[in-house]
C-alpha cells in the first residue's frame, strides 16, 4: 500500500514556525559546528584517526560474534551477569525481572540512547517504579514528558526560561519563585534534587559507549559525572547497551575516544571517562554488589546482513545532526523517532520499518556534509539512497511521484522525443510563466513559486541553438 | 582533443548560456567540441529516487554515446558526479558494463576542473565586481571542486572574491527535495541567501544550475539585489547575458 504518512511533514512545518526552537537551533548550527572545527584544528592527524576508527569498527562488524563471545566470557569472569536481548521487549522484560528480584522501588538512570530505543522508562513507570534521569538534559526532557531532541544534547530545543518554568512546577519545595534563574542556578537546583535521589536509589541503570572484549569491561563517557554516581552508589547496577558497541582492546577504545569527544562537543576529551570491570570485589571499598549487562540486538544482527551494515559503525557522536541542514531546520522532534538527523533517518527505518518512517530517508538533500564529518566515515548518503531504492522496490512512494518518474524516464530513454518534448516545454513555459506565477494549483511549480521567483532565460533549448549553429556552419 | 559535451537537462532547457559559454572557453583552448544529440539526462533524478533500473538504462545510453570521445565534459558538478562516481556503483555487479563505466568515469570532467586542471587556461579579462562563490555539494564533496573555480576567477582583473560565512553549506535545492519538502528547502535557502547578502558581493557564482536557480529565485523573492551567474559565464564574458532568473 502506498504510504500516506505525513507526520514528518506536519511536524516539520510546526517546527519551522516555532521561534524558540529556531533560536535554539542556531546554537547547534554555529556553536557545535565551530567547536568541532576548533577541536580538530589542533590535531593534524585527525583525518588518520578517522580512517583508523572506521577500520576498527568495520573489523568488529565483520567479526562481531567472536568479539561478543570474548566479551561475554571476560565479563562473566569479572563477576558480571550477561543477558542477551533479541528484541526491545526482551530487554525490557530482563530489566523488569532484575528490578523485581531486587525488590527495587527507586531507580536512577544515566543517559542511554539504547534505553530510549527500547522505551525503558515507560515500562519501568508502568510497573510502579520511580525512575529519574540524572543527566541534566535528560532530566529536563523527562520533566517535560518529551523525548530527547538530540542524541547527545537531549534538551537542546529548550530555552532557559522554559526550563525555569519546568523547575518551578516540579520543585515546589526548593524553587525560589521570585528569582531570575541563571544556568548555574538551574544546575544547582537540579543537583540538590538529584543528590537525594542518588542516595536513596536501589538500582542504577546506565548505558555504555564501548564494550571491551579483551577485559570484559565497559567504557562510559559523561560530562556531568552522573553516570559514575549511578554506577557506584546503588547496590545493583544495570548496563543497557547494544551488541555493536564491542571493541577488541582498550587501545581501540582510546582511539575511538579521541574522535568521539572532538566530533560530538568539540572537547579534546570528555570530562568523565569511566572504565567499569565487574561488580565490587572483596578488597574494593565501594561499588555495586551486582552488575548486569544487557546486550540488546533489536534488529542489529539482521542489519549486519544487509547494505545497511556500515551504519552499525556509529558511535552516536551527533556530528551528523549538527551538520545537517534539515536537522538544523526542523530539530529532532520532527523525526518522531528516537534517533533523529542523518543517522536516525537510517537507524529508525532499519529498526522499526521503512513503512513507518517513509519520509526520513527522503527528507535529505544528499549534500553529504554529514559523512564528511562522521568520525567513523559512514557513507550515510549511499545508505540513504539504498533505503530509497528499497522503498521504490516495495512501491512505497506515492502514486504521483511514481507516475512522474515513469513519465520522465519514458522521455529520457528516447532521445529524439526527449528533445522534442524539451523544446515544446520551454516554449510553453515562456508563454505560460505569468500564469504559473499566479496559479498555486500546479503541484511542482507551486512548491517552487511559493517562496522563489523563476524565469527561463531563452525561448529555445540549447540543443536547438546548437542545431542551428551547425546548419549555419 | 575531441570533447563530448554533456549539456545536462537544466542547462539545455533553462540556461543555454552556460553551454554556450562552456563551449566558447573550450574552443578558445583549441578543443574540438561535439554535442551528441543522442544524449538526454544523466539519470540523477531516477537514481536519487531509488529507481535503479531506469538509472541503468539511461546510464547505458550515456556510456554508448560518449565512449568515442577523448573526454566527456559537463557544466555541473552533480551531473558529473553521477557519471563519474555513481555509474560504476550502478554496474558493480555487471563486469562488462562496469569496465565501460569505469573507463568513461576516468575521462569525465566537470567543466571548471577541466579548464583549470587539464587545459590550464589563462583568462585575459577585466571585470570590476565583487563576487562570492557557492560550493555546490556534489561537486565539492564527491569531486573535490573547491580551488579550481576560485583560481580561474582570480585571473579576471579587478574581480574581487569575498567568501560567505559558510560557502560549503547546502543551499536546500537537493533535486526533487525542494519540491517534496518545500518549507524545509525554503528555510535552508533563506539562510543561504542571508549569508550571501551579508558578503556585500554584487554577484553570486556557482557551478551547478540547480543551486543557482534556487538561490537566485529565493534572493529575488527576498529582494536581495544579487546577480547570479555560472562561473563559466563570467570567465567567457557576460556582456550580452542577463543574470540567471531575470528576463528582459
Ligand atoms: S553516523 Fe557518524 S556522525 Fe552520525 S552520530 Fe553516528 S558516528 Fe556520529
JSON list of N, CA, C and O in Angstrom, two decimals, chain A residues 9 25 42 119 169 240 304 328-329 349 444 450:
[
{"chain": "A", "resi": 9, "resn": "UNK", "atom": "N", "xyz": [6.19, 15.60, 7.74]},
{"chain": "A", "resi": 9, "resn": "UNK", "atom": "CA", "xyz": [5.95, 16.87, 7.07]},
{"chain": "A", "resi": 9, "resn": "UNK", "atom": "C", "xyz": [5.19, 17.83, 7.99]},
{"chain": "A", "resi": 9, "resn": "UNK", "atom": "O", "xyz": [5.51, 19.01, 8.08]},
{"chain": "A", "resi": 25, "resn": "UNK", "atom": "N", "xyz": [18.24, 26.24, 17.61]},
{"chain": "A", "resi": 25, "resn": "UNK", "atom": "CA", "xyz": [18.96, 25.51, 16.56]},
{"chain": "A", "resi": 25, "resn": "UNK", "atom": "C", "xyz": [20.17, 26.29, 16.03]},
{"chain": "A", "resi": 25, "resn": "UNK", "atom": "O", "xyz": [21.12, 25.70, 15.52]},
{"chain": "A", "resi": 42, "resn": "UNK", "atom": "N", "xyz": [43.65, 21.59, 16.10]},
{"chain": "A", "resi": 42, "resn": "UNK", "atom": "CA", "xyz": [44.91, 21.39, 16.82]},
{"chain": "A", "resi": 42, "resn": "UNK", "atom": "C", "xyz": [45.39, 19.94, 16.77]},
{"chain": "A", "resi": 42, "resn": "UNK", "atom": "O", "xyz": [46.36, 19.58, 17.42]},
{"chain": "A", "resi": 119, "resn": "UNK", "atom": "N", "xyz": [12.41, 1.94, 24.91]},
{"chain": "A", "resi": 119, "resn": "UNK", "atom": "CA", "xyz": [11.34, 2.61, 25.67]},
{"chain": "A", "resi": 119, "resn": "UNK", "atom": "C", "xyz": [11.25, 2.07, 27.11]},
{"chain": "A", "resi": 119, "resn": "UNK", "atom": "O", "xyz": [10.22, 1.62, 27.59]},
{"chain": "A", "resi": 169, "resn": "UNK", "atom": "N", "xyz": [7.50, 24.37, 38.40]},
{"chain": "A", "resi": 169, "resn": "UNK", "atom": "CA", "xyz": [6.34, 23.50, 38.54]},
{"chain": "A", "resi": 169, "resn": "UNK", "atom": "C", "xyz": [6.67, 22.23, 39.32]},
{"chain": "A", "resi": 169, "resn": "UNK", "atom": "O", "xyz": [5.86, 21.72, 40.08]},
{"chain": "A", "resi": 240, "resn": "UNK", "atom": "N", "xyz": [22.63, -1.08, 30.10]},
{"chain": "A", "resi": 240, "resn": "UNK", "atom": "CA", "xyz": [21.83, -1.39, 28.92]},
{"chain": "A", "resi": 240, "resn": "UNK", "atom": "C", "xyz": [22.61, -0.93, 27.70]},
{"chain": "A", "resi": 240, "resn": "UNK", "atom": "O", "xyz": [22.88, 0.27, 27.56]},
{"chain": "A", "resi": 304, "resn": "UNK", "atom": "N", "xyz": [23.22, -6.41, 9.88]},
{"chain": "A", "resi": 304, "resn": "UNK", "atom": "CA", "xyz": [24.57, -6.86, 9.50]},
{"chain": "A", "resi": 304, "resn": "UNK", "atom": "C", "xyz": [24.60, -7.55, 8.15]},
{"chain": "A", "resi": 304, "resn": "UNK", "atom": "O", "xyz": [25.60, -7.52, 7.45]},
{"chain": "A", "resi": 328, "resn": "UNK", "atom": "N", "xyz": [19.00, 20.98, 11.17]},
{"chain": "A", "resi": 328, "resn": "UNK", "atom": "CA", "xyz": [19.17, 22.37, 11.58]},
{"chain": "A", "resi": 328, "resn": "UNK", "atom": "C", "xyz": [17.94, 23.23, 11.32]},
{"chain": "A", "resi": 328, "resn": "UNK", "atom": "O", "xyz": [17.77, 24.29, 11.90]},
{"chain": "A", "resi": 329, "resn": "UNK", "atom": "N", "xyz": [17.06, 22.76, 10.43]},
{"chain": "A", "resi": 329, "resn": "UNK", "atom": "CA", "xyz": [15.83, 23.50, 10.15]},
{"chain": "A", "resi": 329, "resn": "UNK", "atom": "C", "xyz": [14.68, 23.08, 11.04]},
{"chain": "A", "resi": 329, "resn": "UNK", "atom": "O", "xyz": [13.88, 23.90, 11.44]},
{"chain": "A", "resi": 349, "resn": "UNK", "atom": "N", "xyz": [14.21, 3.68, 10.34]},
{"chain": "A", "resi": 349, "resn": "UNK", "atom": "CA", "xyz": [13.57, 2.75, 9.40]},
{"chain": "A", "resi": 349, "resn": "UNK", "atom": "C", "xyz": [14.17, 1.34, 9.49]},
{"chain": "A", "resi": 349, "resn": "UNK", "atom": "O", "xyz": [13.44, 0.36, 9.31]},
{"chain": "A", "resi": 444, "resn": "UNK", "atom": "N", "xyz": [4.26, 20.83, -8.84]},
{"chain": "A", "resi": 444, "resn": "UNK", "atom": "CA", "xyz": [5.69, 21.08, -8.76]},
{"chain": "A", "resi": 444, "resn": "UNK", "atom": "C", "xyz": [6.00, 22.57, -8.79]},
{"chain": "A", "resi": 444, "resn": "UNK", "atom": "O", "xyz": [6.78, 23.10, -7.99]},
{"chain": "A", "resi": 450, "resn": "UNK", "atom": "N", "xyz": [6.07, 29.27, -4.50]},
{"chain": "A", "resi": 450, "resn": "UNK", "atom": "CA", "xyz": [5.57, 29.81, -3.24]},
{"chain": "A", "resi": 450, "resn": "UNK", "atom": "C", "xyz": [6.63, 30.67, -2.55]},
{"chain": "A", "resi": 450, "resn": "UNK", "atom": "O", "xyz": [6.30, 31.66, -1.89]}
]
